[in-house]
Amino acid sequence: MIELIGLLVAFIVIFLLRFRNFDFAASILIAAGIIGVTSGKPLTIFVDVFLVTARDRTTWELCAAVGFITVFGYALKETKHMVELIERLRSFLPSRFLLALIPALFGLLSMPGGALMSAPFNEPESDRLKLKPEHRTYINIWFRHVWYWASPISPSTLLACSIAGIGLTEFITVNLPLFLLTWIIGFTVSWKWIQSGEEVERGKKDYRRSLVGLSPILVTVALTLVSVPVWASVAVGIAMVIVIRRVDLKRVIEFFTKGVKLDIVAAVFATLFFRYMVMESGSVNTLLENVLGMGVPLLLLFIVVPLLVGAISAQPTLGIGIVFPILMPLVAPININWMTIMFAGIVTGYTGSPLHLCLILTNQYYRSDLNKVYRYLLPSLLLLAAFIVIYHIALGGLWQPL
């Protein structure tokens, strides 16, 4: 019983520390320490878990990938590559598509509160179409977060697949309908707002330079989908930005010294350490016995817990780090259907959370009424989440274990 209490206390401690803006990696490690101490096993469990984590090739590949992704985003931003790409796309894309594409492109640059980067770029078209503040906020938030189902360079997707042992290509292939549905929902909701207004005269169209501008992103994604390691694929993308922008050696060094987010890399290592600690401690076995004894349906557990954790944590990587190690053993071996339902719950809770930094900053920037934003955002999220659950129940026959 002490193992279960330790697991619950660790869970609470993570949230308390994060609410006080305590470091993510440190919060996870403290929680892992609580689980280890209450596991009833010798204190050498800490050494054992550290060695398992450090010797796992996946640990270092994932840390390298996340580190390179942060450098990639920094390079695209600091060279103004992304800004110029958007200006070229603006010359030939219609307003209704451009308004969606701008936050989607910036969504590829993984950074907290990154929606604030795309909001100013959407303002000219939003002003011309006389969009209301809540409409602008919805468009910026919704389309920024479409990549969870299709981007192999999304740290959250990468972390989820790595912990679950699901291949990125398999995850993206199976969940491609979810990616398309996300776009369809966004366009359906916003279509009536942006269908009015005549298109203004655009600048000179330059398709070739636009394609060149997109090439670092397209090549990175393509390489990942043909099973090139993510860190290597992103490294190629960084190299392409350096060549295209003719960056000198001094700035290249700056990309890696200032661009890499070591706190995010440390958080990834801490998350994997936490995962192995949960596995080694045996606390999940106690949890499983209690859950099954209470007669709680597994599917309900896999929907509600990730949703709540995603909403409270307001950070998908933290939600994944907490939920995946705890719930995965309940259906071992984990498959892509259970994994996606967990992931969807975390993403849905996170996107709609009032603690979500992107939502907070966008809402402040456009001075929108959050209640009015939720009239569009919450139904969209619930529709997407419901489809995901139904889709994966049908795909994986998940009614059988209930």
Short mmCIF file of C-alpha atoms in Angstrom, two decimals, residues 247-260:
data_model
loop_
_atom_site.label_atom_id
_atom_site.label_comp_id
_atom_site.label_asym_id
_atom_site.label_seq_id
_atom_site.Cartn_x
_atom_site.Cartn_y
_atom_site.Cartn_z
CA VAL A 247 25.45 32.18 -42.17
CA ASP A 248 29.04 32.75 -41.05
CA LEU A 249 30.85 30.53 -38.55
CA LYS A 250 30.42 32.96 -35.65
CA ARG A 251 26.63 32.91 -35.98
CA VAL A 252 26.57 29.13 -36.46
CA ILE A 253 28.32 28.76 -33.11
CA GLU A 254 25.78 31.19 -31.65
CA PHE A 255 22.94 28.98 -32.91
CA PHE A 256 24.23 26.10 -30.81
CA THR A 257 25.29 28.09 -27.74
CA LYS A 258 22.18 30.25 -27.48
CA GLY A 259 19.66 28.19 -29.41
CA VAL A 260 19.83 24.89 -27.55
#
